[in-house]
Amino acid sequence: MNRLKTCASVLAAGLLTVSLPAMAHHSFAMFDQTKTTDRKGVTVVQFQWANPHVYVVVKSGTETFALECNSPSNMKQAGWKFNTLKAGDKIDISYFPLRNGKPGGALKVATLGGGKKLDAW
Amino acid sequence: MNFKEIASLALCSALALGGANQVAMAASPASDQATKAAGVQAEPNITGVWERDPFPFDDDGDETKLVPPPGGGPDLKEPYASEWKALQEKRQAMLKAGTPLVDASTQCLPEGTPGIMEAIYPIQILQNPGQITVLAELFMQTRRIYMNAPFPEPDDLAPSYYGFSSAHWEGDTLVVQTRGVQQSVKFYDIPHSDAMTVTEHYQLIGPDKLRLDVSVEDPEYLQKPYTFRWEYKRNPDYRIPEYVCDHRLDVINPDGTVSFGGAK
């Protein structure tokens, strides 16, 4: 998500600002921001709404891997709820892959069953 | 009007007149002191949930850019200055390489003083007689500031994340002094001695706008006080949620780099 835009509109609404940890977002450095991998119709295995990061585990073909998202606080601003996803849901995902080539990454956008798109970063 | 009502009216009038007398008396210097001693002077109210304003983080989308410290950074003595610069360069390089170095936030450790006041996520300040409490969303931290409290003797001031904070009002300004921040708590990697002191000046610069001026002093490590300013706005609509780091995905490798550990 464009944090600055979200920040401005959220500030206008009198709600919370988007935030980043003090040091550069260390975990994000592990993901390749220059690439986006798209997978359609992956199955949600687990949706963990927790700190420091929400994450979703998905099964795509024979692969099962975890995708890191933003914090629950920031995810809420982007329209997610703690029960937005549950095991068995089929979603389309767009994510930044891990730089080391292992399965997994940082979820960029999830498209839910009904077509709704949610930013996860 | 019956007797009771007349008596009440009389009593009220007497009190009202008495009050007016007090106000008239308060205008003179002698009773000014008396008024202050009686604690009649109201303190600015800084209770509330506060978020940084302006929001401090540059959002150019580059998640591999190291965030610099506020106020232009510290003016460290050598060899600390060169060591710190080298560490910042190393961190930046590791970030760019996608193998970031571990830091206190990786392990969700308390930010300590003054870090907790950076309010990357909102903070809640509770102003009560004798104590001001800061509750941070990030890592659900708690910092206690004691009003007009003498500092403990050095032997009783065990170094800690937040140190011991004693505050007093100077007119409209809340002045907080902190000693005893442990050496492992390094704000933006800045090293310090056990003798470091942090002085904070808080002022309400608007009905819902708070200004904080921080001054970090450490004659052993700093050439001159390290100063910077943070400002906040009150957000009455925000309820601070829990923040317990019980689902960390980061793995800290033996070489100090952090990897994505996948789900647990």
XYZ file of C-alpha atoms in Angstrom:
385
model
C 0.000 0.000 0.000
C 1.145 3.579 -0.417
C 1.680 4.366 3.215
C 1.781 8.108 2.780
C -1.542 8.199 0.934
C -3.148 5.888 3.435
C -1.671 7.991 6.211
C -3.076 11.232 4.828
C -6.570 9.893 4.301
C -6.585 8.165 7.651
C -5.391 11.295 9.423
C -8.188 13.190 7.740
C -10.639 10.661 9.067
C -9.243 11.289 12.525
C -7.956 7.760 12.832
C -4.605 6.258 13.530
C -1.526 6.972 11.474
C 0.331 4.253 9.676
C 3.634 3.427 11.280
C 6.993 1.784 10.774
C 9.475 0.525 13.346
C 12.247 2.924 14.296
C 15.023 1.062 12.577
C 14.352 0.391 8.939
C 11.811 -2.315 8.570
C 14.296 -5.099 8.922
C 12.028 -7.912 7.931
C 10.993 -6.195 4.731
C 14.584 -6.107 3.556
C 14.370 -9.898 3.213
C 11.808 -9.577 0.463
C 12.463 -8.584 -3.121
C 10.595 -5.330 -3.594
C 11.442 -5.275 -7.286
C 9.564 -8.480 -8.099
C 5.938 -9.440 -7.683
C 4.752 -13.012 -7.882
C 1.089 -13.649 -8.658
C -0.764 -16.856 -7.845
C -4.434 -17.412 -8.430
C -6.717 -19.630 -6.404
C -4.366 -20.539 -3.544
C -5.903 -22.118 -0.451
C -5.567 -20.501 2.928
C -4.120 -22.934 5.455
C -3.854 -20.483 8.352
C -4.536 -16.786 8.945
C -2.608 -15.684 12.006
C -3.742 -12.298 13.310
C -0.897 -11.560 15.739
C 2.009 -9.341 16.592
C 4.484 -8.371 15.427
C 3.133 -9.353 12.013
C -0.035 -10.872 10.705
C 0.781 -13.765 8.408
C -1.085 -16.094 6.134
C -0.005 -19.606 5.267
C -1.171 -20.716 1.841
C -1.106 -23.897 -0.203
C -0.406 -23.362 -3.873
C -0.233 -26.565 -5.826
C 2.190 -28.766 -3.886
C 3.828 -25.843 -2.095
C 2.852 -24.549 1.317
C 4.464 -21.339 2.445
C 3.992 -18.320 4.698
C 3.426 -14.749 3.617
C 4.165 -11.995 6.062
C 1.820 -9.003 6.321
C 1.867 -5.767 8.239
C 0.988 -5.462 11.927
C -2.630 -6.003 13.036
C -2.890 -2.266 13.728
C -1.855 -1.340 10.202
C -3.798 -4.173 8.596
C -6.952 -2.847 10.228
C -6.443 0.484 8.543
C -6.205 -1.285 5.218
C -9.577 -2.882 5.790
C -8.603 -6.301 7.149
C -10.286 -7.849 10.143
C -9.019 -10.623 12.361
C -11.369 -13.043 10.666
C -11.108 -11.814 7.084
C -9.541 -15.106 6.071
C -9.985 -18.606 7.404
C -8.612 -22.008 6.549
C -10.095 -23.280 3.327
C -10.658 -19.884 1.703
C -9.515 -19.566 -1.886
C -7.801 -16.301 -2.697
C -5.575 -14.740 -5.347
C -2.301 -13.379 -4.063
C 0.326 -10.973 -5.215
C 3.494 -11.003 -3.147
C 7.116 -9.949 -2.933
C 9.158 -13.162 -2.944
C 11.987 -13.894 -0.529
C 15.319 -12.695 -1.847
C 16.971 -15.979 -0.949
C 14.663 -17.836 -3.328
C 12.968 -19.953 -0.678
C 9.182 -20.264 -0.811
C 7.415 -17.455 0.985
C 7.399 -13.704 0.966
C 5.517 -10.586 1.924
C 1.903 -10.414 0.832
C 1.235 -7.333 -1.235
C -2.409 -7.740 -2.197
C -4.974 -10.419 -1.563
C -8.083 -10.762 -3.697
C -10.853 -12.422 -1.773
C -13.586 -14.709 -3.087
C -16.008 -11.922 -3.857
C -13.362 -9.915 -5.737
C -12.465 -7.568 -2.889
C -8.803 -6.516 -2.927
C -6.918 -5.826 0.296
C -3.420 -4.416 0.649
C -1.288 -6.222 3.216
C 1.667 -3.789 3.303
C -38.860 31.034 50.093
C -38.689 29.047 53.337
C -36.086 29.356 56.102
C -34.012 26.464 54.729
C -33.896 27.995 51.285
C -32.955 31.380 52.649
C -30.218 29.761 54.734
C -28.905 27.913 51.693
C -28.968 31.082 49.655
C -27.158 32.908 52.424
C -24.579 30.155 52.675
C -24.085 30.117 48.948
C -23.709 33.874 48.854
C -21.220 33.780 51.705
C -19.185 31.158 49.919
C -19.446 33.044 46.662
C -18.318 36.222 48.344
C -15.599 34.354 50.139
C -14.501 32.928 46.793
C -14.499 36.342 45.236
C -12.428 37.580 48.137
C -9.925 34.818 47.537
C -9.678 35.744 43.892
C -9.167 39.385 44.830
C -6.516 38.392 47.347
C -4.803 36.138 44.858
C -3.916 39.180 42.817
C -1.319 40.196 45.399
C 2.146 38.567 45.344
C 1.980 37.187 48.890
C -1.191 35.299 48.264
C 0.074 34.265 44.832
C 2.523 32.037 46.664
C -0.226 30.887 48.968
C -2.340 30.030 45.961
C 0.476 28.049 44.396
C 1.214 26.291 47.657
C -2.434 25.375 47.898
C -2.021 23.686 44.489
C -4.698 25.855 42.986
C -2.727 26.468 39.777
C -3.982 23.981 37.198
C -1.426 21.957 35.276
C -1.745 21.671 31.512
C -3.614 18.471 30.729
C -1.529 16.062 28.702
C -3.675 13.017 29.337
C -4.708 11.279 26.136
C -3.671 9.121 23.237
C -0.986 10.884 21.229
C 0.279 10.190 17.752
C 3.258 11.735 16.020
C 2.410 14.799 14.043
C 3.873 15.419 11.590
C 4.179 11.751 10.876
C 7.924 11.326 10.689
C 8.686 8.607 8.234
C 9.628 9.393 4.700
C 7.505 7.247 2.485
C 9.302 6.908 -0.797
C 8.506 3.209 -0.746
C 12.103 2.134 -0.298
C 12.047 -0.318 2.540
C 15.792 -0.859 2.375
C 16.736 2.692 3.378
C 18.000 2.990 6.928
C 16.081 5.548 8.977
C 18.475 8.204 10.281
C 18.310 9.370 13.913
C 16.370 12.556 14.679
C 17.924 15.986 15.087
C 20.794 15.309 12.728
C 22.210 12.564 14.904
C 24.590 12.672 17.870
C 27.914 14.466 18.075
C 29.897 11.584 19.526
C 33.478 11.669 20.741
C 36.033 9.409 19.145
C 36.404 6.507 18.868
C 32.628 6.217 19.336
C 31.835 8.531 16.431
C 33.749 6.410 13.910
C 32.440 3.177 15.397
C 28.865 4.404 15.213
C 29.268 5.619 11.638
C 30.738 2.242 10.650
C 27.842 0.396 12.255
C 25.284 2.561 10.458
C 27.040 1.886 7.171
C 27.112 -1.831 7.911
C 23.421 -1.847 8.759
C 22.593 0.000 5.577
C 24.649 -2.399 3.482
C 23.061 -5.454 5.100
C 19.625 -3.982 4.550
C 20.310 -3.416 0.886
C 21.632 -6.967 0.624
C 18.423 -8.330 2.079
C 20.165 -9.787 5.133
C 19.413 -7.185 7.808
C 21.219 -7.084 11.128
C 19.269 -7.853 14.270
C 18.241 -4.944 16.484
C 16.293 -4.587 19.708
C 13.002 -4.312 17.863
C 13.546 -7.699 16.189
C 13.200 -9.202 19.628
C 10.398 -6.824 20.617
C 12.494 -5.486 23.469
C 11.394 -2.291 25.237
C 12.590 0.883 23.574
C 13.481 2.519 26.863
C 14.071 6.236 27.339
C 13.871 8.277 25.156
C 12.953 5.716 22.466
C 9.472 4.962 23.804
C 8.499 8.584 23.179
C 9.277 8.260 19.475
C 5.734 6.876 19.264
C 6.056 4.957 16.047
C 2.683 3.625 17.098
C 0.567 5.853 19.350
C 1.272 6.361 23.034
C -1.180 7.004 25.827
C -0.205 9.454 28.548
C -2.027 9.253 31.865
C -1.492 12.263 34.084
C -2.304 11.567 37.705
C -1.269 13.207 40.966
C 2.268 12.072 41.738
C 2.821 10.082 38.541
C 2.656 10.359 34.817
C 2.404 7.043 33.019
C 3.218 6.415 29.388
C 1.596 3.387 27.791
C 2.935 2.639 24.342
C 1.141 0.510 21.771
C 4.449 -0.828 20.488
C 5.284 -3.890 22.529
C 2.724 -2.751 25.097
C 5.367 -0.827 27.009
C 4.885 0.982 30.315
C 6.972 3.906 31.495
C 6.414 5.582 34.859
C 7.478 9.152 35.566
C 7.415 10.266 39.206
C 6.468 13.824 40.079
C 8.938 15.764 42.218
C 10.676 12.553 43.260
C 14.272 12.653 44.511
C 16.572 10.367 42.570
C 17.606 7.144 44.271
C 21.164 6.876 45.602
C 23.551 5.557 42.920
C 23.744 2.157 44.626
C 19.979 1.966 44.449
C 19.739 3.032 40.822
C 20.166 -0.254 38.993
C 20.401 0.443 35.248
C 17.161 -0.337 33.464
C 15.430 0.136 30.108
C 13.639 3.348 31.065
C 15.893 4.541 33.893
C 14.418 6.495 36.780
C 12.391 9.520 35.716
C 11.579 12.460 37.951
C 9.446 15.335 36.702
C 8.321 18.765 37.811
C 6.401 21.632 36.310
C 8.128 24.870 35.406
C 5.157 27.048 34.625
C 3.515 25.445 31.629
C 6.421 23.148 30.877
C 6.800 19.632 32.193
C 10.475 18.936 32.780
C 11.447 15.282 33.057
C 14.906 14.078 33.998
C 15.999 10.513 33.608
C 19.064 8.743 34.882
C 20.076 5.124 34.929
C 19.274 3.920 31.415
C 21.196 0.694 30.912
C 24.019 0.692 28.415
C 22.491 -2.030 26.234
C 19.568 0.276 25.428
C 20.926 2.250 22.495
C 18.661 4.736 20.836
C 19.523 4.451 17.120
C 22.599 2.397 18.068
C 24.050 5.385 19.956
C 26.369 4.180 22.727
C 26.317 5.834 26.128
C 27.661 5.519 29.642
C 25.813 4.756 32.844
C 26.008 8.494 33.525
C 23.871 9.481 30.553
C 20.990 11.761 31.479
C 17.936 12.499 29.367
C 16.036 15.738 29.861
C 12.624 16.181 28.296
C 10.617 19.377 28.035
C 6.923 18.900 27.301
C 4.645 21.769 26.330
C 1.122 21.971 25.035
C 1.463 24.220 22.002
C -2.179 23.926 21.078
C -5.307 22.448 22.653
C -4.399 19.010 21.274
C -0.813 19.516 20.221
C 2.153 18.461 22.315
C 5.774 19.393 21.781
C 8.654 17.432 23.243
C 12.219 18.687 23.264
C 14.740 16.041 24.210
C 18.306 16.620 25.331
C 20.630 13.679 25.881
C 23.796 14.426 27.833
C 26.777 12.185 28.371
C 30.117 13.947 28.818
C 31.949 10.640 28.398
C 30.465 9.875 24.963
C 29.037 13.097 23.556
C 30.891 16.246 22.505
C 27.754 18.236 23.257
C 24.152 17.482 24.225
C 22.225 15.569 21.575
C 18.956 17.421 21.057
C 15.881 16.890 18.943
C 12.178 17.715 18.878
C 9.107 15.525 18.471
C 5.523 16.707 18.195
C 2.246 14.902 18.676
C -1.433 15.427 18.270
C -4.091 14.034 20.551
C -6.376 11.391 19.045
C -9.505 10.940 21.146
C -10.948 8.267 18.854
C -8.177 5.720 19.005
C -8.171 2.745 21.370
C -4.719 1.297 21.785
C -4.816 -2.452 21.089
C -2.640 -5.133 22.649
C 0.756 -5.803 21.194
C 2.291 -9.053 22.366
C 5.110 -10.449 20.232
C 4.059 -14.051 20.490
C 4.171 -14.847 16.796
C 7.548 -13.727 15.648
C 8.588 -15.150 12.299
C 12.098 -13.740 12.361
C 15.008 -16.078 12.932
C 18.196 -14.588 14.324
C 21.190 -16.280 12.749
C 24.532 -16.860 14.503
C 26.090 -14.058 12.435
C 23.526 -11.560 13.708
C 21.512 -11.384 10.517
C 17.772 -11.879 10.486
C 15.955 -14.311 8.220
C 12.330 -14.972 7.512
C 11.530 -18.099 9.430
C 8.233 -18.910 7.825
C 5.227 -19.888 9.891
C 5.412 -21.639 13.239
